mmCIF file of C-alpha atoms and ligand atoms in Angstrom:
data_model
loop_
_atom_site.group_PDB
_atom_site.id
_atom_site.type_symbol
_atom_site.label_atom_id
_atom_site.label_comp_id
_atom_site.label_asym_id
_atom_site.label_seq_id
_atom_site.Cartn_x
_atom_site.Cartn_y
_atom_site.Cartn_z
ATOM 1 C CA MET A 7 -21.908 6.623 -10.986
ATOM 2 C CA GLY A 8 -21.925 2.758 -10.276
ATOM 3 C CA GLU A 9 -19.344 0.959 -8.838
ATOM 4 C CA ILE A 10 -16.155 0.834 -10.760
ATOM 5 C CA ARG A 11 -14.729 -2.841 -11.142
ATOM 6 C CA VAL A 12 -10.893 -2.811 -10.501
ATOM 7 C CA PRO A 13 -8.881 -5.512 -11.894
ATOM 8 C CA ASP A 14 -6.372 -7.579 -9.524
ATOM 9 C CA VAL A 15 -2.752 -8.364 -9.619
ATOM 10 C CA VAL A 16 -1.708 -11.912 -8.704
ATOM 11 C CA LEU A 17 0.531 -12.035 -6.010
ATOM 12 C CA ASN A 18 3.575 -14.477 -5.800
ATOM 13 C CA ASP A 19 1.429 -17.041 -3.703
ATOM 14 C CA GLY A 20 -1.437 -17.181 -5.993
ATOM 15 C CA VAL A 21 -3.501 -14.794 -4.084
ATOM 16 C CA ARG A 22 -5.585 -11.954 -5.869
ATOM 17 C CA MET A 23 -5.191 -8.416 -4.751
ATOM 18 C CA PRO A 24 -7.083 -5.611 -6.229
ATOM 19 C CA GLN A 25 -4.879 -3.032 -8.314
ATOM 20 C CA VAL A 26 -6.631 -0.063 -6.437
ATOM 21 C CA GLY A 27 -7.153 0.148 -2.681
ATOM 22 C CA PHE A 28 -8.392 2.858 -0.230
ATOM 23 C CA GLY A 29 -5.389 4.314 2.266
ATOM 24 C CA VAL A 30 -6.524 5.415 5.745
ATOM 25 C CA PHE A 31 -3.288 6.957 6.972
ATOM 26 C CA LYS A 32 -4.272 10.140 8.940
ATOM 27 C CA VAL A 33 -8.041 9.292 9.228
ATOM 28 C CA GLU A 34 -9.135 9.909 12.785
ATOM 29 C CA PRO A 35 -11.013 7.311 14.563
ATOM 30 C CA GLY A 36 -14.327 8.404 14.261
ATOM 31 C CA ALA A 37 -14.053 10.327 10.759
ATOM 32 C CA LEU A 38 -13.962 6.982 8.858
ATOM 33 C CA ALA A 39 -17.247 5.538 8.473
ATOM 34 C CA GLY A 40 -18.591 8.310 5.971
ATOM 35 C CA PRO A 41 -15.309 8.100 3.761
ATOM 36 C CA LEU A 42 -15.352 4.099 3.974
ATOM 37 C CA ARG A 43 -19.061 4.190 2.945
ATOM 38 C CA GLU A 44 -18.388 6.420 -0.084
ATOM 39 C CA ALA A 45 -15.597 4.069 -0.896
ATOM 40 C CA PHE A 46 -17.270 0.927 -0.857
ATOM 41 C CA SER A 47 -20.149 2.545 -2.774
ATOM 42 C CA ALA A 48 -17.429 3.596 -5.617
ATOM 43 C CA GLY A 49 -16.319 0.052 -5.920
ATOM 44 C CA TYR A 50 -13.130 0.012 -3.468
ATOM 45 C CA ARG A 51 -13.003 -3.221 -1.801
ATOM 46 C CA SER A 52 -8.941 -3.207 -0.633
ATOM 47 C CA ILE A 53 -8.504 -1.227 2.421
ATOM 48 C CA ASP A 54 -5.113 -0.188 3.844
ATOM 49 C CA THR A 55 -4.694 0.288 7.505
ATOM 50 C CA ALA A 56 -1.940 -0.164 10.177
ATOM 51 C CA ALA A 57 -1.810 -0.744 13.668
ATOM 52 C CA MET A 58 -0.089 2.621 14.332
ATOM 53 C CA TYR A 59 -2.906 4.577 12.450
ATOM 54 C CA GLY A 60 -5.177 3.966 15.517
ATOM 55 C CA ASN A 61 -7.982 3.230 13.278
ATOM 56 C CA GLU A 62 -8.355 -0.418 12.908
ATOM 57 C CA ALA A 63 -11.475 -0.720 15.235
ATOM 58 C CA ASP A 64 -13.242 1.854 12.891
ATOM 59 C CA VAL A 65 -11.939 0.112 9.717
ATOM 60 C CA GLY A 66 -13.463 -3.260 11.374
ATOM 61 C CA ALA A 67 -16.767 -1.308 12.334
ATOM 62 C CA ALA A 68 -17.330 0.127 8.671
ATOM 63 C CA VAL A 69 -16.900 -3.343 7.234
ATOM 64 C CA ARG A 70 -19.588 -5.152 9.264
ATOM 65 C CA GLU A 71 -21.883 -1.862 8.621
ATOM 66 C CA SER A 72 -21.321 -2.275 4.434
ATOM 67 C CA GLY A 73 -22.946 -5.789 4.938
ATOM 68 C CA ILE A 74 -20.081 -6.607 1.915
ATOM 69 C CA ALA A 75 -18.903 -10.360 2.585
ATOM 70 C CA ARG A 76 -15.794 -10.542 4.289
ATOM 71 C CA ASP A 77 -14.096 -12.636 1.306
ATOM 72 C CA GLU A 78 -15.035 -9.691 -1.103
ATOM 73 C CA LEU A 79 -12.785 -7.403 0.731
ATOM 74 C CA PHE A 80 -9.049 -7.487 0.735
ATOM 75 C CA VAL A 81 -7.800 -6.284 4.261
ATOM 76 C CA THR A 82 -4.272 -4.913 4.778
ATOM 77 C CA THR A 83 -2.702 -4.036 8.415
ATOM 78 C CA LYS A 84 0.935 -3.600 9.389
ATOM 79 C CA LEU A 85 3.128 -4.409 12.407
ATOM 80 C CA TRP A 86 4.222 -1.176 14.263
ATOM 81 C CA ASN A 87 8.077 -0.882 14.923
ATOM 82 C CA ASP A 88 7.586 -1.662 18.693
ATOM 83 C CA SER A 89 5.799 -5.113 18.032
ATOM 84 C CA GLN A 90 8.884 -6.358 16.120
ATOM 85 C CA GLY A 91 10.664 -9.702 17.457
ATOM 86 C CA PHE A 92 9.323 -13.266 17.094
ATOM 87 C CA GLU A 93 6.579 -13.234 20.084
ATOM 88 C CA ALA A 94 5.830 -9.583 19.880
ATOM 89 C CA ALA A 95 4.908 -9.795 16.163
ATOM 90 C CA GLN A 96 2.733 -12.773 16.746
ATOM 91 C CA GLN A 97 0.913 -10.974 19.890
ATOM 92 C CA GLY A 98 0.778 -7.779 17.667
ATOM 93 C CA CYS A 99 -1.245 -9.790 14.811
ATOM 94 C CA ARG A 100 -3.732 -11.283 17.382
ATOM 95 C CA GLU A 101 -4.244 -7.500 18.709
ATOM 96 C CA SER A 102 -5.030 -6.117 15.117
ATOM 97 C CA LEU A 103 -7.362 -8.953 14.643
ATOM 98 C CA GLU A 104 -9.091 -8.305 17.706
ATOM 99 C CA ARG A 105 -9.330 -4.318 16.874
ATOM 100 C CA LEU A 106 -10.558 -5.230 13.292
ATOM 101 C CA GLY A 107 -12.968 -7.812 14.922
ATOM 102 C CA MET A 108 -11.806 -10.465 11.931
ATOM 103 C CA ASP A 109 -10.362 -13.780 12.214
ATOM 104 C CA ARG A 110 -8.089 -13.605 9.229
ATOM 105 C CA LEU A 111 -5.906 -10.603 7.201
ATOM 106 C CA ASP A 112 -5.496 -10.929 3.733
ATOM 107 C CA LEU A 113 -2.225 -9.284 4.095
ATOM 108 C CA PHE A 114 0.118 -8.231 6.801
ATOM 109 C CA LEU A 115 3.177 -5.845 6.346
ATOM 110 C CA ILE A 116 5.954 -5.532 8.306
ATOM 111 C CA HIS A 117 5.669 -1.672 8.729
ATOM 112 C CA TRP A 118 9.295 -0.420 8.471
ATOM 113 C CA PRO A 119 12.154 -2.522 8.439
ATOM 114 C CA ALA A 120 13.727 -0.438 11.392
ATOM 115 C CA PRO A 121 17.300 -1.831 10.961
ATOM 116 C CA ARG A 122 18.881 -0.668 14.060
ATOM 117 C CA GLN A 123 16.560 -2.770 16.235
ATOM 118 C CA ASP A 124 17.713 -5.638 13.669
ATOM 119 C CA LEU A 125 14.470 -7.491 14.472
ATOM 120 C CA TYR A 126 13.260 -7.923 11.001
ATOM 121 C CA VAL A 127 14.432 -11.353 10.066
ATOM 122 C CA GLU A 128 12.854 -12.890 12.967
ATOM 123 C CA THR A 129 9.692 -10.868 12.786
ATOM 124 C CA TRP A 130 9.480 -12.443 9.019
ATOM 125 C CA ARG A 131 9.660 -15.645 10.607
ATOM 126 C CA ALA A 132 6.685 -15.066 13.015
ATOM 127 C CA PHE A 133 4.816 -13.573 9.818
ATOM 128 C CA GLU A 134 5.639 -17.304 7.988
ATOM 129 C CA GLY A 135 3.894 -19.007 11.101
ATOM 130 C CA LEU A 136 0.643 -16.566 11.507
ATOM 131 C CA ARG A 137 0.541 -17.363 7.534
ATOM 132 C CA ASP A 138 1.068 -21.512 8.412
ATOM 133 C CA GLN A 139 -1.597 -20.970 10.944
ATOM 134 C CA GLY A 140 -4.270 -19.624 8.756
ATOM 135 C CA LEU A 141 -4.350 -16.094 10.617
ATOM 136 C CA VAL A 142 -2.929 -13.943 7.678
ATOM 137 C CA THR A 143 -3.252 -15.049 4.057
ATOM 138 C CA SER A 144 -0.620 -13.280 2.471
ATOM 139 C CA ILE A 145 2.724 -11.797 4.203
ATOM 140 C CA GLY A 146 4.407 -8.862 2.956
ATOM 141 C CA VAL A 147 6.931 -5.704 4.050
ATOM 142 C CA SER A 148 6.816 -2.148 3.732
ATOM 143 C CA ASN A 149 9.780 0.357 3.314
ATOM 144 C CA PHE A 150 11.738 -2.171 2.776
ATOM 145 C CA GLN A 151 15.358 -1.383 0.638
ATOM 146 C CA VAL A 152 17.022 -3.888 -1.892
ATOM 147 C CA ALA A 153 19.331 -4.709 0.939
ATOM 148 C CA HIS A 154 16.792 -5.790 3.475
ATOM 149 C CA LEU A 155 14.973 -7.958 0.698
ATOM 150 C CA ARG A 156 18.380 -9.286 0.165
ATOM 151 C CA ARG A 157 18.861 -10.548 3.664
ATOM 152 C CA LEU A 158 15.529 -12.091 3.939
ATOM 153 C CA ALA A 159 16.088 -13.847 0.860
ATOM 154 C CA GLU A 160 19.237 -15.354 2.356
ATOM 155 C CA GLU A 161 18.003 -16.249 5.527
ATOM 156 C CA THR A 162 14.399 -17.370 5.398
ATOM 157 C CA ALA A 163 12.183 -19.185 3.100
ATOM 158 C CA THR A 164 9.432 -16.914 1.961
ATOM 159 C CA VAL A 165 9.904 -14.188 -0.672
ATOM 160 C CA PRO A 166 7.563 -11.206 0.194
ATOM 161 C CA ALA A 167 4.633 -11.240 -1.640
ATOM 162 C CA VAL A 168 4.113 -7.113 -1.762
ATOM 163 C CA ASN A 169 6.723 -4.226 -0.658
ATOM 164 C CA GLN A 170 4.803 -1.039 0.257
ATOM 165 C CA VAL A 171 6.975 1.695 -0.361
ATOM 166 C CA GLU A 172 6.739 5.588 -1.252
ATOM 167 C CA LEU A 173 6.598 5.809 -4.946
ATOM 168 C CA HIS A 174 5.238 8.734 -7.002
ATOM 169 C CA PRO A 175 6.401 10.550 -10.380
ATOM 170 C CA TYR A 176 8.846 12.498 -7.630
ATOM 171 C CA LEU A 177 10.426 9.085 -6.591
ATOM 172 C CA GLN A 178 10.058 6.490 -9.009
ATOM 173 C CA GLN A 179 12.255 3.848 -7.172
ATOM 174 C CA ALA A 180 13.817 2.151 -10.189
ATOM 175 C CA GLU A 181 16.318 0.107 -8.179
ATOM 176 C CA LEU A 182 13.576 -1.341 -5.974
ATOM 177 C CA ARG A 183 10.975 -1.996 -9.156
ATOM 178 C CA GLU A 184 13.817 -3.762 -10.758
ATOM 179 C CA TYR A 185 14.424 -6.146 -7.661
ATOM 180 C CA HIS A 186 10.752 -6.507 -7.222
ATOM 181 C CA ALA A 187 10.179 -7.765 -10.768
ATOM 182 C CA ALA A 188 13.070 -10.161 -10.813
ATOM 183 C CA HIS A 189 12.030 -11.804 -7.959
ATOM 184 C CA GLY A 190 8.029 -11.928 -7.976
ATOM 185 C CA ILE A 191 7.307 -9.285 -5.584
ATOM 186 C CA VAL A 192 4.182 -6.835 -6.501
ATOM 187 C CA THR A 193 5.292 -3.064 -5.750
ATOM 188 C CA GLU A 194 2.582 -1.233 -3.627
ATOM 189 C CA ALA A 195 2.982 2.306 -3.940
ATOM 190 C CA TRP A 196 2.244 4.875 -0.833
ATOM 191 C CA GLY A 197 1.821 8.486 -1.158
ATOM 192 C CA PRO A 198 1.021 7.623 -4.930
ATOM 193 C CA LEU A 199 -0.104 10.938 -5.434
ATOM 194 C CA GLY A 200 3.087 12.808 -3.512
ATOM 195 C CA GLN A 201 0.871 13.117 -0.434
ATOM 196 C CA GLY A 202 -0.925 15.935 -1.903
ATOM 197 C CA LYS A 203 1.813 18.292 -0.597
ATOM 198 C CA SER A 204 4.642 17.595 -3.047
ATOM 199 C CA GLY A 205 3.297 19.986 -5.809
ATOM 200 C CA LEU A 206 3.145 16.951 -8.061
ATOM 201 C CA LEU A 207 -0.243 17.531 -8.729
ATOM 202 C CA ALA A 208 0.306 20.826 -9.951
ATOM 203 C CA ASP A 209 3.267 19.895 -12.185
ATOM 204 C CA PRO A 210 3.009 21.465 -15.753
ATOM 205 C CA VAL A 211 3.740 17.980 -17.089
ATOM 206 C CA VAL A 212 0.992 16.478 -15.110
ATOM 207 C CA THR A 213 -1.586 19.080 -15.531
ATOM 208 C CA GLY A 214 -0.812 18.940 -19.552
ATOM 209 C CA LEU A 215 -1.525 15.553 -19.616
ATOM 210 C CA ALA A 216 -4.889 15.705 -17.612
ATOM 211 C CA GLU A 217 -5.978 18.440 -20.236
ATOM 212 C CA LYS A 218 -5.094 16.269 -23.001
ATOM 213 C CA HIS A 219 -6.848 13.177 -21.660
ATOM 214 C CA GLY A 220 -10.015 15.493 -20.067
ATOM 215 C CA LYS A 221 -9.144 13.862 -16.511
ATOM 216 C CA SER A 222 -7.741 15.354 -13.599
ATOM 217 C CA PRO A 223 -4.158 15.345 -12.447
ATOM 218 C CA ALA A 224 -4.546 12.769 -9.751
ATOM 219 C CA GLN A 225 -6.034 10.688 -12.317
ATOM 220 C CA VAL A 226 -3.221 11.020 -14.469
ATOM 221 C CA VAL A 227 -0.713 9.711 -11.817
ATOM 222 C CA LEU A 228 -2.950 7.049 -10.777
ATOM 223 C CA ARG A 229 -3.137 5.820 -14.245
ATOM 224 C CA TRP A 230 0.738 6.019 -14.927
ATOM 225 C CA HIS A 231 1.103 3.820 -11.700
ATOM 226 C CA VAL A 232 -1.747 1.272 -12.798
ATOM 227 C CA GLN A 233 0.123 1.149 -16.177
ATOM 228 C CA LEU A 234 3.614 0.437 -14.582
ATOM 229 C CA GLY A 235 1.794 -2.302 -12.705
ATOM 230 C CA ASN A 236 1.891 -0.988 -9.385
ATOM 231 C CA VAL A 237 -0.969 -1.347 -6.593
ATOM 232 C CA VAL A 238 -1.798 2.090 -5.344
ATOM 233 C CA ILE A 239 -3.790 2.977 -2.247
ATOM 234 C CA PRO A 240 -4.785 6.632 -2.248
ATOM 235 C CA LYS A 241 -6.136 8.491 0.274
ATOM 236 C CA SER A 242 -9.027 10.957 0.595
ATOM 237 C CA VAL A 243 -11.851 11.728 2.811
ATOM 238 C CA THR A 244 -13.643 14.033 0.074
ATOM 239 C CA ALA A 245 -16.275 12.155 -1.806
ATOM 240 C CA SER A 246 -15.691 13.289 -5.374
ATOM 241 C CA ARG A 247 -11.886 12.282 -4.886
ATOM 242 C CA ILE A 248 -12.595 8.714 -3.664
ATOM 243 C CA VAL A 249 -14.632 8.393 -6.532
ATOM 244 C CA GLU A 250 -12.028 10.366 -9.022
ATOM 245 C CA ASN A 251 -9.147 8.070 -7.473
ATOM 246 C CA ILE A 252 -10.628 4.706 -8.615
ATOM 247 C CA ASP A 253 -11.838 6.084 -11.771
ATOM 248 C CA VAL A 254 -9.048 5.567 -13.682
ATOM 249 C CA PHE A 255 -9.802 2.495 -16.167
ATOM 250 C CA ASP A 256 -11.460 4.139 -18.954
ATOM 251 C CA PHE A 257 -8.348 5.832 -20.319
ATOM 252 C CA ALA A 258 -4.747 5.133 -21.525
ATOM 253 C CA LEU A 259 -1.514 6.887 -21.224
ATOM 254 C CA ASP A 260 0.599 6.671 -24.660
ATOM 255 C CA ASP A 261 4.343 5.913 -24.301
ATOM 256 C CA GLY A 262 5.029 9.517 -24.755
ATOM 257 C CA ASP A 263 3.098 10.539 -22.062
ATOM 258 C CA MET A 264 4.462 7.610 -19.970
ATOM 259 C CA ASP A 265 7.945 8.828 -21.213
ATOM 260 C CA ALA A 266 7.199 12.462 -19.982
ATOM 261 C CA ILE A 267 6.155 11.414 -16.462
ATOM 262 C CA ALA A 268 9.267 9.266 -16.057
ATOM 263 C CA SER A 269 11.132 12.169 -16.590
ATOM 264 C CA LEU A 270 9.865 13.982 -13.888
ATOM 265 C CA ASP A 271 11.860 11.606 -11.350
ATOM 266 C CA GLN A 272 13.951 13.570 -8.840
ATOM 267 C CA GLY A 273 14.636 11.053 -5.993
ATOM 268 C CA ARG A 274 12.693 13.127 -3.526
ATOM 269 C CA ARG A 275 11.036 11.718 -0.678
ATOM 270 C CA GLY A 276 8.223 13.145 1.260
ATOM 271 C CA GLY A 277 8.713 10.807 4.220
ATOM 272 C CA PRO A 278 11.293 8.880 6.368
ATOM 273 C CA ASP A 279 14.423 7.625 5.168
ATOM 274 C CA PRO A 280 13.946 3.522 5.911
ATOM 275 C CA ASP A 281 17.677 3.011 6.462
ATOM 276 C CA THR A 282 17.207 5.179 9.483
ATOM 277 C CA PHE A 283 14.164 5.169 10.720
ATOM 278 C CA GLY A 284 12.721 3.504 13.712
HETATM 279 P P1 LIG B 284 -1.465 10.170 -1.110
HETATM 280 O O1 LIG B 284 -0.443 10.113 -2.167
HETATM 281 O O2 LIG B 284 -2.560 9.481 -1.084
HETATM 282 O O3 LIG B 284 -2.238 11.589 -0.969
HETATM 283 C C1 LIG B 284 -3.114 11.830 -0.044
HETATM 284 C C2 LIG B 284 -3.419 13.293 -0.152
HETATM 285 O O4 LIG B 284 -3.497 13.640 -1.747
HETATM 286 C C3 LIG B 284 -4.971 13.909 0.373
HETATM 287 O O5 LIG B 284 -5.000 13.742 2.086
HETATM 288 C C4 LIG B 284 -5.418 14.809 -0.404
HETATM 289 O O6 LIG B 284 -4.798 15.922 0.199
HETATM 290 C C5 LIG B 284 -4.767 14.925 -1.620
HETATM 291 N N1 LIG B 284 -6.031 14.026 -2.911
HETATM 292 C C6 LIG B 284 -6.270 13.037 -2.626
HETATM 293 N N2 LIG B 284 -7.110 12.533 -3.870
HETATM 294 C C7 LIG B 284 -7.073 13.770 -4.360
HETATM 295 C C8 LIG B 284 -7.506 14.247 -5.660
HETATM 296 N N3 LIG B 284 -8.051 13.399 -6.514
HETATM 297 N N4 LIG B 284 -7.158 15.615 -6.166
HETATM 298 C C9 LIG B 284 -6.225 16.340 -5.582
HETATM 299 N N5 LIG B 284 -5.778 15.822 -4.211
HETATM 300 C C10 LIG B 284 -6.089 14.590 -3.888
HETATM 301 O O7 LIG B 284 -0.651 9.721 0.180
HETATM 302 P P2 LIG B 284 -0.813 8.996 1.550
HETATM 303 O O8 LIG B 284 -2.231 9.088 2.279
HETATM 304 O O9 LIG B 284 0.341 9.410 2.527
HETATM 305 O O10 LIG B 284 -0.770 7.863 1.318
HETATM 306 C C11 LIG B 284 -2.297 6.716 0.736
HETATM 307 C C12 LIG B 284 -2.039 5.581 1.660
HETATM 308 O O11 LIG B 284 -0.703 4.960 1.709
HETATM 309 C C13 LIG B 284 -2.187 6.256 3.456
HETATM 310 O O12 LIG B 284 -3.681 6.435 3.830
HETATM 311 C C14 LIG B 284 -1.470 4.863 4.043
HETATM 312 O O13 LIG B 284 -2.693 3.718 3.767
HETATM 313 C C15 LIG B 284 -0.643 4.420 3.061
HETATM 314 N N6 LIG B 284 1.032 4.754 3.613
HETATM 315 C C16 LIG B 284 1.661 3.965 4.109
HETATM 316 C C17 LIG B 284 2.758 4.031 4.503
HETATM 317 C C18 LIG B 284 4.133 3.286 4.764
HETATM 318 O O14 LIG B 284 5.033 3.632 5.750
HETATM 319 N N7 LIG B 284 3.529 2.387 4.541
HETATM 320 C C19 LIG B 284 3.329 5.394 4.845
HETATM 321 C C20 LIG B 284 2.247 6.468 4.409
HETATM 322 C C21 LIG B 284 1.233 6.232 3.795
#
């Protein structure tokens, strides 16, 4: 199969970001080259890593090996909790760039609000500076709740371009999505498939729709995200699944299908609670 062409979403700073990207959480350093090669040949041009994943250097190496021009790629990384604060965040960005072997990030995210540290506003001011210096094209946040977004709105001058949060049919994040829509923040879903462990891909509603459309359960769930306007970054190290997860642009869920998936919401998190984590 040839490369799938992925549509872009437009961020509030005018930058375009592919709606489907490749997540690399828990891919061990050294094990990333093969999957990333598969991903590039399937058509992925956006990669989601983080300082905490310990694989930024491998991402950089795989990008260079691919021969794909840097400006055709969209590279996201995230600042870890122990690097929050004005100086530490600027330093954290430089260190990520060094590990990636790049002179610019497409998107830099505050990984968690870590509200007990109470440093995310200062960190955000550092991010504005990194953007102004051209080290980072777009700036955003991850795992921010509405209260954290409100505080940035009250105390700083920049609305995040993106909020990357846990989001899947068992945790649909209605309140956050509404806030994002009202304030021009793109919703990016991590764990878009329920992290493969939630039972989501075996849910009878999902498997029923998969059968109806002649697609896999993962494709049905990713298509649901895409039709809601979410950016998704599914992770797989299996070649056939890497291809499957980007191949979601040749069918459509109808209103009844979308309603059936909407009815699966249980407010069930697989990951940590952002109000207490960090
Ligand atoms: P995911 O929902 O993408 O699930 C990945 C798992 O689902 C795989 O390990 C595999 O077991 C299974 N899977 C993948 N494709 C499949 C398919 N086609 N059919 C059947 N099973 C399939 O969960 P994730 O990896 O946790 O999240 C995706 C990405 O989001 C991560 O790689 C990372 O980049 C990002 N992330 C960010 C945060 C954050 O705090 N910002 C947290 C977790 C993950």
